């Protein structure tokens, strides 16, 4: 049996990953164990770690793309607030679709519309929008940092599991060779 359990999901959506155990003394570790079953268990654990790693990498990419969008929206809201306070007119380019923009003149903006996702857009006052976007920016930055540390941890576990697989496999090859040599004599 392999130390640790299969990775499981936490309530908050992040993944709880058991720490891979380095097999220091393979001879002692394999006492009373079937090499094939142990290798299969290690391979299963390895595949689970790789699956978690892939999910974390995809999440990192998604968060990395989201962060600049939130920052740009926050800067726009701040600019609108500044211009509304002075009463100046602002020339803006609005993105309608990818690579399609419309020009507009904005004066005394009191609210903005923000995409929330799932084809939902809501109107917010400039202060509410700034508060929401600031919170989202901080949360996204924090999630990106957590993702980086989780990814490093999972990569370490992948490496430890790969080494364990190699050590058990080599131990089994040596054991079979020694058994074959003993039978010849």
mmCIF file of C-alpha atoms in Angstrom:
data_model
loop_
_atom_site.group_PDB
_atom_site.id
_atom_site.type_symbol
_atom_site.label_atom_id
_atom_site.label_comp_id
_atom_site.label_asym_id
_atom_site.label_seq_id
_atom_site.Cartn_x
_atom_site.Cartn_y
_atom_site.Cartn_z
ATOM 1 C CA UNK A 1 0.000 0.000 0.000
ATOM 2 C CA UNK A 2 1.242 3.454 -0.871
ATOM 3 C CA UNK A 3 1.597 6.075 1.831
ATOM 4 C CA UNK A 4 -0.843 8.940 1.466
ATOM 5 C CA UNK A 5 -4.212 8.923 -0.173
ATOM 6 C CA UNK A 6 -5.523 9.792 -3.572
ATOM 7 C CA UNK A 7 -5.858 13.546 -4.084
ATOM 8 C CA UNK A 8 -9.260 14.888 -3.037
ATOM 9 C CA UNK A 9 -11.090 18.178 -3.533
ATOM 10 C CA UNK A 10 -11.534 20.583 -0.639
ATOM 11 C CA UNK A 11 -14.774 22.434 0.045
ATOM 12 C CA UNK A 12 -13.344 25.723 -1.237
ATOM 13 C CA UNK A 13 -12.598 24.234 -4.663
ATOM 14 C CA UNK A 14 -8.845 23.904 -4.303
ATOM 15 C CA UNK A 15 -7.176 20.549 -4.389
ATOM 16 C CA UNK A 16 -5.788 18.900 -1.290
ATOM 17 C CA UNK A 17 -2.744 16.926 -2.344
ATOM 18 C CA UNK A 18 -1.132 14.350 -0.072
ATOM 19 C CA UNK A 19 2.646 14.596 0.155
ATOM 20 C CA UNK A 20 4.414 11.841 -1.757
ATOM 21 C CA UNK A 21 6.592 9.661 0.445
ATOM 22 C CA UNK A 22 10.163 9.146 -0.681
ATOM 23 C CA UNK A 23 11.099 5.461 -0.460
ATOM 24 C CA UNK A 24 14.437 5.608 1.313
ATOM 25 C CA UNK A 25 15.026 1.868 1.820
ATOM 26 C CA UNK A 26 13.330 -0.030 -1.007
ATOM 27 C CA UNK A 27 14.275 -3.436 0.423
ATOM 28 C CA UNK A 28 12.583 -2.634 3.717
ATOM 29 C CA UNK A 29 9.634 -0.912 2.033
ATOM 30 C CA UNK A 30 8.911 -3.882 -0.253
ATOM 31 C CA UNK A 31 8.892 -6.532 2.500
ATOM 32 C CA UNK A 32 5.722 -8.571 2.046
ATOM 33 C CA UNK A 33 4.528 -6.484 -0.912
ATOM 34 C CA UNK A 34 3.851 -7.525 -4.471
ATOM 35 C CA UNK A 35 6.111 -5.478 -6.814
ATOM 36 C CA UNK A 36 3.530 -5.358 -9.619
ATOM 37 C CA UNK A 37 0.777 -4.125 -7.317
ATOM 38 C CA UNK A 38 3.108 -1.546 -5.742
ATOM 39 C CA UNK A 39 4.187 -0.285 -9.166
ATOM 40 C CA UNK A 40 0.533 -0.060 -10.256
ATOM 41 C CA UNK A 41 -0.330 1.934 -7.125
ATOM 42 C CA UNK A 42 2.611 4.266 -7.716
ATOM 43 C CA UNK A 43 1.605 4.697 -11.386
ATOM 44 C CA UNK A 44 -1.952 5.536 -10.338
ATOM 45 C CA UNK A 45 -0.686 8.107 -7.857
ATOM 46 C CA UNK A 46 1.645 9.518 -10.522
ATOM 47 C CA UNK A 47 -1.243 9.873 -12.993
ATOM 48 C CA UNK A 48 -3.337 11.643 -10.354
ATOM 49 C CA UNK A 49 -0.516 14.093 -9.640
ATOM 50 C CA UNK A 50 -0.102 14.760 -13.370
ATOM 51 C CA UNK A 51 -3.838 15.361 -13.715
ATOM 52 C CA UNK A 52 -3.773 17.827 -10.809
ATOM 53 C CA UNK A 53 -0.705 19.516 -12.309
ATOM 54 C CA UNK A 54 -2.484 19.950 -15.637
ATOM 55 C CA UNK A 55 -5.554 21.427 -13.922
ATOM 56 C CA UNK A 56 -3.390 23.861 -11.939
ATOM 57 C CA UNK A 57 -1.549 24.931 -15.103
ATOM 58 C CA UNK A 58 -4.834 25.596 -16.898
ATOM 59 C CA UNK A 59 -6.075 27.560 -13.887
ATOM 60 C CA UNK A 60 -2.829 29.582 -13.843
ATOM 61 C CA UNK A 61 -3.303 30.493 -17.501
ATOM 62 C CA UNK A 62 -6.935 31.501 -16.887
ATOM 63 C CA UNK A 63 -5.989 33.633 -13.863
ATOM 64 C CA UNK A 64 -3.051 35.147 -15.736
ATOM 65 C CA UNK A 65 -5.380 36.236 -18.538
ATOM 66 C CA UNK A 66 -8.025 37.527 -16.147
ATOM 67 C CA UNK A 67 -5.705 39.720 -14.062
ATOM 68 C CA UNK A 68 -4.826 42.262 -16.809
ATOM 69 C CA UNK A 69 -8.509 42.517 -17.798
ATOM 70 C CA UNK A 70 -9.509 43.361 -14.232
ATOM 71 C CA UNK A 71 -6.650 45.849 -13.924
ATOM 72 C CA UNK A 72 -7.618 47.557 -17.182
ATOM 73 C CA UNK A 73 -11.272 47.803 -16.087
ATOM 74 C CA UNK A 74 -10.223 49.204 -12.707
ATOM 75 C CA UNK A 75 -8.003 51.836 -14.349
ATOM 76 C CA UNK A 76 -10.879 52.806 -16.653
ATOM 77 C CA UNK A 77 -13.276 53.231 -13.727
ATOM 78 C CA UNK A 78 -10.716 55.380 -11.900
ATOM 79 C CA UNK A 79 -10.249 57.514 -15.020
ATOM 80 C CA UNK A 80 -14.025 57.945 -15.348
ATOM 81 C CA UNK A 81 -14.231 59.010 -11.701
ATOM 82 C CA UNK A 82 -11.439 61.555 -12.164
ATOM 83 C CA UNK A 83 -13.040 63.011 -15.299
ATOM 84 C CA UNK A 84 -16.499 63.093 -13.677
ATOM 85 C CA UNK A 85 -15.073 65.087 -10.762
ATOM 86 C CA UNK A 86 -13.558 67.708 -13.070
ATOM 87 C CA UNK A 87 -16.416 67.718 -15.589
ATOM 88 C CA UNK A 88 -14.029 67.084 -18.490
ATOM 89 C CA UNK A 89 -15.140 65.175 -21.555
ATOM 90 C CA UNK A 90 -13.384 61.889 -22.255
ATOM 91 C CA UNK A 91 -12.869 60.295 -25.689
ATOM 92 C CA UNK A 92 -13.038 56.521 -25.343
ATOM 93 C CA UNK A 93 -12.773 53.476 -27.570
ATOM 94 C CA UNK A 94 -15.190 50.704 -26.588
ATOM 95 C CA UNK A 95 -14.428 47.136 -27.604
ATOM 96 C CA UNK A 96 -17.518 45.639 -29.229
ATOM 97 C CA UNK A 97 -15.938 42.345 -30.261
ATOM 98 C CA UNK A 98 -12.398 41.155 -30.899
ATOM 99 C CA UNK A 99 -10.664 43.890 -32.929
ATOM 100 C CA UNK A 100 -13.880 45.923 -33.365
ATOM 101 C CA UNK A 101 -14.063 49.206 -31.462
ATOM 102 C CA UNK A 102 -16.500 52.130 -31.306
ATOM 103 C CA UNK A 103 -15.620 55.711 -30.349
ATOM 104 C CA UNK A 104 -17.612 57.623 -27.754
ATOM 105 C CA UNK A 105 -17.454 60.879 -25.853
ATOM 106 C CA UNK A 106 -18.170 60.467 -22.149
ATOM 107 C CA UNK A 107 -19.013 63.309 -19.783
ATOM 108 C CA UNK A 108 -20.159 63.116 -16.164
ATOM 109 C CA UNK A 109 -20.326 59.314 -16.026
ATOM 110 C CA UNK A 110 -22.236 58.145 -12.982
ATOM 111 C CA UNK A 111 -22.199 54.386 -13.590
ATOM 112 C CA UNK A 112 -20.611 51.616 -15.628
ATOM 113 C CA UNK A 113 -21.727 48.209 -16.829
ATOM 114 C CA UNK A 114 -19.518 45.267 -15.892
ATOM 115 C CA UNK A 115 -19.545 41.778 -17.361
ATOM 116 C CA UNK A 116 -19.894 39.278 -14.536
ATOM 117 C CA UNK A 117 -19.666 36.213 -16.743
ATOM 118 C CA UNK A 118 -22.214 33.727 -18.093
ATOM 119 C CA UNK A 119 -23.596 36.496 -20.343
ATOM 120 C CA UNK A 120 -24.538 38.619 -17.329
ATOM 121 C CA UNK A 121 -23.868 42.354 -17.222
ATOM 122 C CA UNK A 122 -24.807 44.621 -14.313
ATOM 123 C CA UNK A 123 -24.795 48.358 -13.825
ATOM 124 C CA UNK A 124 -22.707 49.696 -10.941
ATOM 125 C CA UNK A 125 -22.069 53.182 -9.663
ATOM 126 C CA UNK A 126 -18.458 54.253 -10.182
ATOM 127 C CA UNK A 127 -17.688 53.798 -6.464
ATOM 128 C CA UNK A 128 -19.293 50.341 -6.348
ATOM 129 C CA UNK A 129 -17.476 49.310 -9.530
ATOM 130 C CA UNK A 130 -14.143 50.493 -8.136
ATOM 131 C CA UNK A 131 -14.713 48.573 -4.891
ATOM 132 C CA UNK A 132 -15.765 45.410 -6.743
ATOM 133 C CA UNK A 133 -12.877 45.548 -9.210
ATOM 134 C CA UNK A 134 -10.337 46.268 -6.463
ATOM 135 C CA UNK A 135 -11.591 43.247 -4.515
ATOM 136 C CA UNK A 136 -11.542 41.076 -7.646
ATOM 137 C CA UNK A 137 -8.008 42.231 -8.494
ATOM 138 C CA UNK A 138 -6.744 41.367 -4.999
ATOM 139 C CA UNK A 139 -8.499 37.974 -5.029
ATOM 140 C CA UNK A 140 -7.159 37.137 -8.481
ATOM 141 C CA UNK A 141 -3.609 38.097 -7.459
ATOM 142 C CA UNK A 142 -3.897 36.026 -4.286
ATOM 143 C CA UNK A 143 -5.300 33.039 -6.204
ATOM 144 C CA UNK A 144 -2.445 33.288 -8.706
ATOM 145 C CA UNK A 145 0.134 33.189 -5.882
ATOM 146 C CA UNK A 146 -1.630 30.228 -4.246
ATOM 147 C CA UNK A 147 -1.727 28.480 -7.609
ATOM 148 C CA UNK A 148 2.029 28.977 -8.075
ATOM 149 C CA UNK A 149 2.844 27.452 -4.689
ATOM 150 C CA UNK A 150 0.382 24.574 -5.248
ATOM 151 C CA UNK A 151 1.915 23.905 -8.656
ATOM 152 C CA UNK A 152 5.436 23.822 -7.207
ATOM 153 C CA UNK A 153 4.276 21.394 -4.504
ATOM 154 C CA UNK A 154 2.604 19.096 -7.051
ATOM 155 C CA UNK A 155 5.683 19.163 -9.311
ATOM 156 C CA UNK A 156 7.836 18.100 -6.342
ATOM 157 C CA UNK A 157 5.423 15.232 -5.675
ATOM 158 C CA UNK A 158 5.511 14.191 -9.336
ATOM 159 C CA UNK A 159 9.312 14.013 -9.161
ATOM 160 C CA UNK A 160 9.284 12.044 -5.887
ATOM 161 C CA UNK A 161 6.749 9.605 -7.336
ATOM 162 C CA UNK A 162 8.794 9.171 -10.530
ATOM 163 C CA UNK A 163 11.885 8.397 -8.450
ATOM 164 C CA UNK A 164 9.894 5.943 -6.307
ATOM 165 C CA UNK A 165 8.609 4.160 -9.409
ATOM 166 C CA UNK A 166 12.155 3.881 -10.779
ATOM 167 C CA UNK A 167 13.546 2.638 -7.462
ATOM 168 C CA UNK A 168 10.856 -0.040 -7.022
ATOM 169 C CA UNK A 169 11.211 -1.115 -10.661
ATOM 170 C CA UNK A 170 15.015 -1.357 -10.393
ATOM 171 C CA UNK A 171 14.700 -3.247 -7.100
ATOM 172 C CA UNK A 172 12.331 -5.718 -8.780
ATOM 173 C CA UNK A 173 14.678 -6.194 -11.782
ATOM 174 C CA UNK A 174 17.617 -6.807 -9.441
ATOM 175 C CA UNK A 175 15.547 -9.217 -7.323
ATOM 176 C CA UNK A 176 14.499 -11.183 -10.415
ATOM 177 C CA UNK A 177 18.073 -11.271 -11.686
ATOM 178 C CA UNK A 178 19.373 -12.465 -8.297
ATOM 179 C CA UNK A 179 16.607 -15.107 -8.188
ATOM 180 C CA UNK A 180 17.494 -16.245 -11.732
ATOM 181 C CA UNK A 181 21.225 -16.425 -10.859
ATOM 182 C CA UNK A 182 20.462 -18.429 -7.711
ATOM 183 C CA UNK A 183 18.382 -20.931 -9.694
ATOM 184 C CA UNK A 184 21.235 -21.446 -12.213
ATOM 185 C CA UNK A 185 23.680 -22.378 -9.430
#
